[in-house]
Coordinates of C-alpha atoms in Angstrom, one line a residue:
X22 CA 93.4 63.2 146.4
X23 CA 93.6 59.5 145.1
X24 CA 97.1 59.7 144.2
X25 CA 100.6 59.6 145.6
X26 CA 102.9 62.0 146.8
X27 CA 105.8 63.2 144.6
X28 CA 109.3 63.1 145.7
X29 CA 112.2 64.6 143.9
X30 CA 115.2 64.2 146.1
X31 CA 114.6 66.4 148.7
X32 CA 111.1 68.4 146.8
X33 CA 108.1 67.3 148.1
X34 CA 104.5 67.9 146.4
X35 CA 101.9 66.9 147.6
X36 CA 99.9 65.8 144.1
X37 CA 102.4 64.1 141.7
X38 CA 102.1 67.0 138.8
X39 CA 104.7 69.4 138.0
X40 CA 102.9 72.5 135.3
X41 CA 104.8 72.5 132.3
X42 CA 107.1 75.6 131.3
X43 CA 105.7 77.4 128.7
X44 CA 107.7 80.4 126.8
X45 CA 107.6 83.3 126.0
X46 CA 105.6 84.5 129.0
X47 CA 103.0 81.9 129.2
X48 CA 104.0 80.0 132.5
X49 CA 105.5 83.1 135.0
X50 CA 105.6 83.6 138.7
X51 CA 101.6 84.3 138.4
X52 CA 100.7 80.7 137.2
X53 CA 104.0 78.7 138.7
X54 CA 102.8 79.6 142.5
X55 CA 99.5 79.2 141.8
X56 CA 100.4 75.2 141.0
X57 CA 102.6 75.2 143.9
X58 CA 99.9 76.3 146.4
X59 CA 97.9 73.4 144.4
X60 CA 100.1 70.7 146.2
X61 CA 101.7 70.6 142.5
X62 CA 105.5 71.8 141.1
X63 CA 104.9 75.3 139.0
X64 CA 106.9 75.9 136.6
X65 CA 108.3 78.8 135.3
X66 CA 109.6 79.7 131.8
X67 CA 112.9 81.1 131.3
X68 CA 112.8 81.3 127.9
X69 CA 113.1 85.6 126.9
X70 CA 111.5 86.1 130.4
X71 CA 112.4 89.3 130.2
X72 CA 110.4 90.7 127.2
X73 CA 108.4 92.7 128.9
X74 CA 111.8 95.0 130.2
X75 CA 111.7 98.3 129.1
X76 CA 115.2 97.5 127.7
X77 CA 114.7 93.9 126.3
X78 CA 115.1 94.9 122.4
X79 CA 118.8 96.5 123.7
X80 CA 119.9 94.4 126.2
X81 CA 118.0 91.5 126.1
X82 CA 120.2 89.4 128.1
X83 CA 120.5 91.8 130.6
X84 CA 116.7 92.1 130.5
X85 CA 116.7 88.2 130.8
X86 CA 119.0 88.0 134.0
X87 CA 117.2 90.7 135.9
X88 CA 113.8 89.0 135.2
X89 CA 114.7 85.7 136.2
X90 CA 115.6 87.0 139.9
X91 CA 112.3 89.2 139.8
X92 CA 110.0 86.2 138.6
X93 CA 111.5 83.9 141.0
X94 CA 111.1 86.6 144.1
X95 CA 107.4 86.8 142.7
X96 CA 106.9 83.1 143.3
X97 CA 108.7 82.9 146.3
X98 CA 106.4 85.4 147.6
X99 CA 103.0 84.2 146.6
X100 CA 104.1 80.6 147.6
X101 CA 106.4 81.0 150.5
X102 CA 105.9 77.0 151.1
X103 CA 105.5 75.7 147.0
X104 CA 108.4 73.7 144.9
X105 CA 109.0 76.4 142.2
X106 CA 111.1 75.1 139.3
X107 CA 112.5 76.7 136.2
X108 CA 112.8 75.6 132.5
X109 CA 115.7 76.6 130.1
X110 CA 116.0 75.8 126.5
X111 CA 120.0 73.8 126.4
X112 CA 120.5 75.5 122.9
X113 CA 119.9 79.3 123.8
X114 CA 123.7 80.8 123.2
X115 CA 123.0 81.9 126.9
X116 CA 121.7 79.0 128.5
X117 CA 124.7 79.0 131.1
X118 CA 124.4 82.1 132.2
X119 CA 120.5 81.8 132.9
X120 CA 121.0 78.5 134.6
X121 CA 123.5 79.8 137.1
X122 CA 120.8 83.2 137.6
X123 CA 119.0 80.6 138.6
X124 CA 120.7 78.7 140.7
X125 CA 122.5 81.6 142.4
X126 CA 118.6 82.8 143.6
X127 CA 117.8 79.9 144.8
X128 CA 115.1 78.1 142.3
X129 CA 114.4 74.4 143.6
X130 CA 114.4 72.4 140.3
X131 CA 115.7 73.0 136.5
X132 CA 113.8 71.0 133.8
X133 CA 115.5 71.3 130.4
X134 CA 115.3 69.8 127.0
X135 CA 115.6 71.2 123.7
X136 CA 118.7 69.6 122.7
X137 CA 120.3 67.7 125.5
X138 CA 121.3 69.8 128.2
X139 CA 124.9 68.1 129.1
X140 CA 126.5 70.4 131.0
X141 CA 123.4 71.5 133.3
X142 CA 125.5 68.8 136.6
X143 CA 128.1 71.5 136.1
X144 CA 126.2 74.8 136.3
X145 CA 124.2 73.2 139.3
X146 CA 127.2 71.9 140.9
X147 CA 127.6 72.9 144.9
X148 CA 124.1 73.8 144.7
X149 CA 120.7 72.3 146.7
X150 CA 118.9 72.9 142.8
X151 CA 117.5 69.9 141.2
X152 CA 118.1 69.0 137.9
X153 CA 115.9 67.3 135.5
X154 CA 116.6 66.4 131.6
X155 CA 114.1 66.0 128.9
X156 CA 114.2 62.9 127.0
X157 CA 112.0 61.6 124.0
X158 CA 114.3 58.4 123.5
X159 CA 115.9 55.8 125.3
X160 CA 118.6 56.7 123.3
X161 CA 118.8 60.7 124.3
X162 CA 117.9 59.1 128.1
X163 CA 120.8 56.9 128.0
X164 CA 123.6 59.4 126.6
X165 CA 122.4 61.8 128.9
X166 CA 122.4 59.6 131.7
X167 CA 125.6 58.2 131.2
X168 CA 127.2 61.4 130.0
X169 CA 125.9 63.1 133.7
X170 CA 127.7 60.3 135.8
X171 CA 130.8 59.9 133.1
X172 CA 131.8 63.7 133.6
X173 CA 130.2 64.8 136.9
X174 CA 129.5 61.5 138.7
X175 CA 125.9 63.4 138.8
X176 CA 122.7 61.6 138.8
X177 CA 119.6 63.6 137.4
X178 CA 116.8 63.8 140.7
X179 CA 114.4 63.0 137.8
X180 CA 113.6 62.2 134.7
X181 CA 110.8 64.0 132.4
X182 CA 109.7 61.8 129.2
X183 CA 108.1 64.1 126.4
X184 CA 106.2 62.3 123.9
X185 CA 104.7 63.2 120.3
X186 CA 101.7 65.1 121.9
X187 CA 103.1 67.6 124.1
X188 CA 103.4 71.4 122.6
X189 CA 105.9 73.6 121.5
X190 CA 109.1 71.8 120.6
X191 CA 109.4 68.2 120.3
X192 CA 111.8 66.1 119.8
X193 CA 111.2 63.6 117.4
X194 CA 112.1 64.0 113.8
X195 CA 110.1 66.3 111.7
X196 CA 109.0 63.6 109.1
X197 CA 107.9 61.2 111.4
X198 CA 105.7 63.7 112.5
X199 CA 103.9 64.0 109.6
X200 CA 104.3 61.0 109.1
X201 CA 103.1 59.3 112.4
X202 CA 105.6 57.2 112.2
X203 CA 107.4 58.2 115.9
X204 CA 106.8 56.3 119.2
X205 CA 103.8 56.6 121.4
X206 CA 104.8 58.1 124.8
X207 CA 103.9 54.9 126.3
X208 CA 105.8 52.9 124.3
X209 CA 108.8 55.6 125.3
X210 CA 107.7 55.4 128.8
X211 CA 108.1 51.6 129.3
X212 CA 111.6 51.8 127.5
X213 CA 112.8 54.7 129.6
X214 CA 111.3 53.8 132.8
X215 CA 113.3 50.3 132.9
X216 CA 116.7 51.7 132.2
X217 CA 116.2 54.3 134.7
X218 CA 115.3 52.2 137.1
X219 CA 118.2 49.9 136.0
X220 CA 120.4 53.0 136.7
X221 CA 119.5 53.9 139.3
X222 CA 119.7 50.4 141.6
X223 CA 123.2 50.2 140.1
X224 CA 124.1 53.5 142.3
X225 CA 121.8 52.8 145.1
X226 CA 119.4 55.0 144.7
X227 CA 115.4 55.9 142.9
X228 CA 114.8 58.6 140.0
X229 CA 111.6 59.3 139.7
X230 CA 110.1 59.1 135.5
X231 CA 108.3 61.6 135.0
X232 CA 105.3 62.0 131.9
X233 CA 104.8 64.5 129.3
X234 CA 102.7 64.8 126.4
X235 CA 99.1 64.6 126.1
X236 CA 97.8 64.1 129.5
X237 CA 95.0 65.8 130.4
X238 CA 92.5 64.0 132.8
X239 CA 92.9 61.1 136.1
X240 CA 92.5 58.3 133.2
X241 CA 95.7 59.6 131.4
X242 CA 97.5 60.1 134.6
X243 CA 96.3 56.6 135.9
X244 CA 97.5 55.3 132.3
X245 CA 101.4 56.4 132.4
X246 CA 101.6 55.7 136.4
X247 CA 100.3 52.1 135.9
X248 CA 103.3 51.8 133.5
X249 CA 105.5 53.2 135.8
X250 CA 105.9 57.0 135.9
X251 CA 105.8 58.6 139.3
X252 CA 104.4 61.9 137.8
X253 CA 103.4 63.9 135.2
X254 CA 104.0 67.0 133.6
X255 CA 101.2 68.6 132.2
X256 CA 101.2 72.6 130.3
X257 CA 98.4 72.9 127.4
X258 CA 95.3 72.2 130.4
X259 CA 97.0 74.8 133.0
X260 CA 97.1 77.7 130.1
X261 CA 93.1 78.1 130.0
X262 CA 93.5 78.8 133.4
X263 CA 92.4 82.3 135.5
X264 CA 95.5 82.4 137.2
X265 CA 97.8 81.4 133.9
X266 CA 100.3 85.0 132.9
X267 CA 99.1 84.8 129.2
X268 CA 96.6 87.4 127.6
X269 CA 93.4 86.5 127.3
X270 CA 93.4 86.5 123.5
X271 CA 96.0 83.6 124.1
X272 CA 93.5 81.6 126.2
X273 CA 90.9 82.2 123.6
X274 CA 93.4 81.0 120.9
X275 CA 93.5 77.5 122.8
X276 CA 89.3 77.4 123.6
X277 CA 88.4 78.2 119.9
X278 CA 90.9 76.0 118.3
X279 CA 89.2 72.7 117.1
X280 CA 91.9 69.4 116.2
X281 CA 91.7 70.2 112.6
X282 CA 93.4 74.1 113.9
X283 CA 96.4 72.1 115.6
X284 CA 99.6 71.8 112.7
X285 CA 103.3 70.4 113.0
X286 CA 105.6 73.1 111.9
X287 CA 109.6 73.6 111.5
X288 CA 110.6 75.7 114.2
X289 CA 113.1 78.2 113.5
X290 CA 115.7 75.7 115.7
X291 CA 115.1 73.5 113.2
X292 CA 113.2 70.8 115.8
X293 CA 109.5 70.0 114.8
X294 CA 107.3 72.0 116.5
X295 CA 103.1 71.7 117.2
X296 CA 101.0 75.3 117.3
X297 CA 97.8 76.3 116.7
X298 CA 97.6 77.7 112.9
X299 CA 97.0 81.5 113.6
X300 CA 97.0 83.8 110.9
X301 CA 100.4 84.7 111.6
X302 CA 101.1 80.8 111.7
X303 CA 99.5 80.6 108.1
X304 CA 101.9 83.7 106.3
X305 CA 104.8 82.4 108.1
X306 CA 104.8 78.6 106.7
X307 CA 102.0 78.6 103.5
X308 CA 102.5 83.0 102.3
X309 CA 106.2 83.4 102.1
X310 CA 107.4 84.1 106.0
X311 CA 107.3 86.9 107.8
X312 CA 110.7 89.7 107.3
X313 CA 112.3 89.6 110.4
X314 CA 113.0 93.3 111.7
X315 CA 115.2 92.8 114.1
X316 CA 117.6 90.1 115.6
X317 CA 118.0 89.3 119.2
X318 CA 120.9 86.9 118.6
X319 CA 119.7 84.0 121.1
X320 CA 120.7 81.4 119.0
X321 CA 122.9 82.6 116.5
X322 CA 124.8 79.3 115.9
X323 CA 121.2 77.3 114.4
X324 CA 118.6 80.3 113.9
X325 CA 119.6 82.6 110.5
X326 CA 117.9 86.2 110.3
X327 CA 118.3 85.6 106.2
X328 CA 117.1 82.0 106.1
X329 CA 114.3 82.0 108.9
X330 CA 110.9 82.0 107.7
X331 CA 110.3 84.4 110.7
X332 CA 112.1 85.6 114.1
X333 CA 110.9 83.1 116.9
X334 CA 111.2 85.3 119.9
X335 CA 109.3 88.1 118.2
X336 CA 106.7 85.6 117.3
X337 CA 106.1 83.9 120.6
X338 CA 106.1 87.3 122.1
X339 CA 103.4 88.6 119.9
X340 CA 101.4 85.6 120.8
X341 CA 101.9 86.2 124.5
X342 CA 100.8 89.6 124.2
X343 CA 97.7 88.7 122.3
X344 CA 98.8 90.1 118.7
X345 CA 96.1 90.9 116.1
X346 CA 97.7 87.6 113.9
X347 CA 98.0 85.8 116.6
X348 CA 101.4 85.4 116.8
X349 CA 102.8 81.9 117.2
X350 CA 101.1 79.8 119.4
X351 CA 102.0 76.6 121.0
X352 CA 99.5 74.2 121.8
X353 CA 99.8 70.1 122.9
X354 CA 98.0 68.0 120.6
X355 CA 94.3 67.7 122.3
X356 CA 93.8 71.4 122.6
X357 CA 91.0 71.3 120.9
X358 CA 89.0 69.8 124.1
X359 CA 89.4 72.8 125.8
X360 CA 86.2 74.3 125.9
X361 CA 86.1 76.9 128.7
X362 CA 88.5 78.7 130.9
X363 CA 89.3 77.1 134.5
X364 CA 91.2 77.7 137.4
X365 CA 94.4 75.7 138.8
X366 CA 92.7 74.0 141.3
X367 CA 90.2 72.5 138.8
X368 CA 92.7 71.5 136.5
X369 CA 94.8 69.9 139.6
X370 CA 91.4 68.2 140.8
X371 CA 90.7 66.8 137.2
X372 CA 94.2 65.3 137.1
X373 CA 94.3 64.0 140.4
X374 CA 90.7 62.3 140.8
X375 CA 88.6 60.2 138.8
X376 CA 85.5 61.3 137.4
X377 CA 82.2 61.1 140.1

């Protein structure tokens, strides 16, 4: 490998990419270890984890908890040696309790975004877990930041920076999305990389910056480093892969999409949102919605059963089980240069190593 080490406080791995999470069921203990074992950070999703619980629809927080510790046993097991990390949504109604499931079995790193996850310092507090916001600003980095050391004179052990072509939620306004109007992730980068480093001098110590968003060979990687990232995080490349926990009709969803198959969409949060446009994809936002059947309250306070074009969990969990619509399928920007299915060691060695 032609690139440096990572280090995240006390997490070593060996290539500098950590697999992004990827709910509902896409990124698991099957495809987190298998990253690990890569020399890389795997990732697992805690979003729903539990949907596949024979008492999910009932209980699903219950469902949720119990799945956490099983997934993370799973990964522990299959890579006894690997950095495993978890990712949690900050505006699920139950994002404390899954943080401190978490932390109380042992998981090495917490990456969270959607919204900005303020009081993650406090749930880790005590702990040997590492803690890692997600930041599409200088401005979100710098509340966070300062918010962290304000309240819990806690630093983050790194920082990921999610630009406008990463998948699933994003955080940039909807319009400018359309638009174009938003920052590249380079211009992002630059900003974000100089205050953290700023930061960090100030209290004697380095954060790592880490990249998100569109990166998907050794040129893009090379590209953010060069600017001053010390890693990336990388999701849409690692799903076409044999050892990734989606079906396969998932997988196929992301090798038969071309560009002109990739749409920005209102999430049901209310954050802009890029997925593949599925049939399911296409009655939810252009044939009147989808009626939602059933409500599994996980975020009551900003997702409406009577105003929501469709249920979100139900829809991600279609798509993860390979639905005949499809379902609703996340996707980075440049999925449509996925052309075949891989394996993680390919996608690590593609990241990792120029082109011979």
């Amino acid at each position: 490998m032609s690139l440096p080490e990572l280090t995240i406080g006390t997490l070593r791995a060996r290539v500098p990419v950590i697999q992004g999470g990827m709910g509902i069921g896409i990124s698991l203990s099957g495809l987190a270890s298998a990253v690990a074992n890569a020399g890389g950070i795997g990732v697992i999703s805690g979003v729903q984890i539990g949907f596949r619980e024979p008492d999910f629809r009932e209980n699903p927080v219950k469902a949720n908890l119990r799945a956490i510790v099983s997934e993370i046993k799973k990964a522990r097991e299959l890579s006894p040696h690997g950095v495993i990390g978890m990712n949690f949504m900050s505006i699920d109604e139950h994002y404390e309790e899954y943080v401190a499931q978490a932390v109380r079995h042992g998981i090495d790193l917490i990456i969270s975004g959607a919204g900005l996850p303020l009081s993650l310092p406090r749930l880790t507090q005590n702990s040997r877990t590492h803690i890692a916001p997600i930041v599409s600003s200088i401005r979100a980095c710098r509340l966070v930041l300062t918010s962290w050391w304000k309240k819990h004179q806690r630093l983050p052990d790194a920082v990921v920076v999610e630009g406008p072509l990463a998948g699933g939620h994003l955080g940039f306004k909807l319009n400018d999305m359309y638009a174009g109007t938003h920052q590249s992730l380079d211009d992002i980068l630059q900003e974000v990389c100089a205050y953290v480093k700023d930061f960090a001098e100030k209290h004697n110590t380095v954060i790592p910056v880490i990249a998100a968003g569109g990166i998907n060979c050794y040129a893009d990687v090379k590209r953010v480093m060069d600017i001053g990232a010390a890693g990336v995080q990388v999701g849409t490349e690692f799903v076409t892969t044999e050892e990734c926990d989606a079906s396969d009709a998932f997988k196929q969803a992301y090798i038969h999409a071309a560009p002109a198959d990739v749409r920005i969409i209102k999430s049901p949060t209310g954050f802009a949102a890029r997925a593949v446009n599925t049939p399911f994809c296409q009655q939810a936002y252009d044939h009147g919605g989808i009626p939602i059947q059933h409500c599994f309250r996980c975020m009551p306070k900003i997702c409406s059963p009577a105003e929501s074009p469709y249920c979100l969990s139900q829809a991600l969990m279609d798509a993860a089980n390979g639905a005949d619509r499809g379902g609703l399928v996340f996707c980075g920007a440049r999925v449509g240069e996925i052309k075949e299915i891989s394996t993680v060691p390919q996608v690590i060695h593609k990241l990792c190593n120029p082109p011979q």
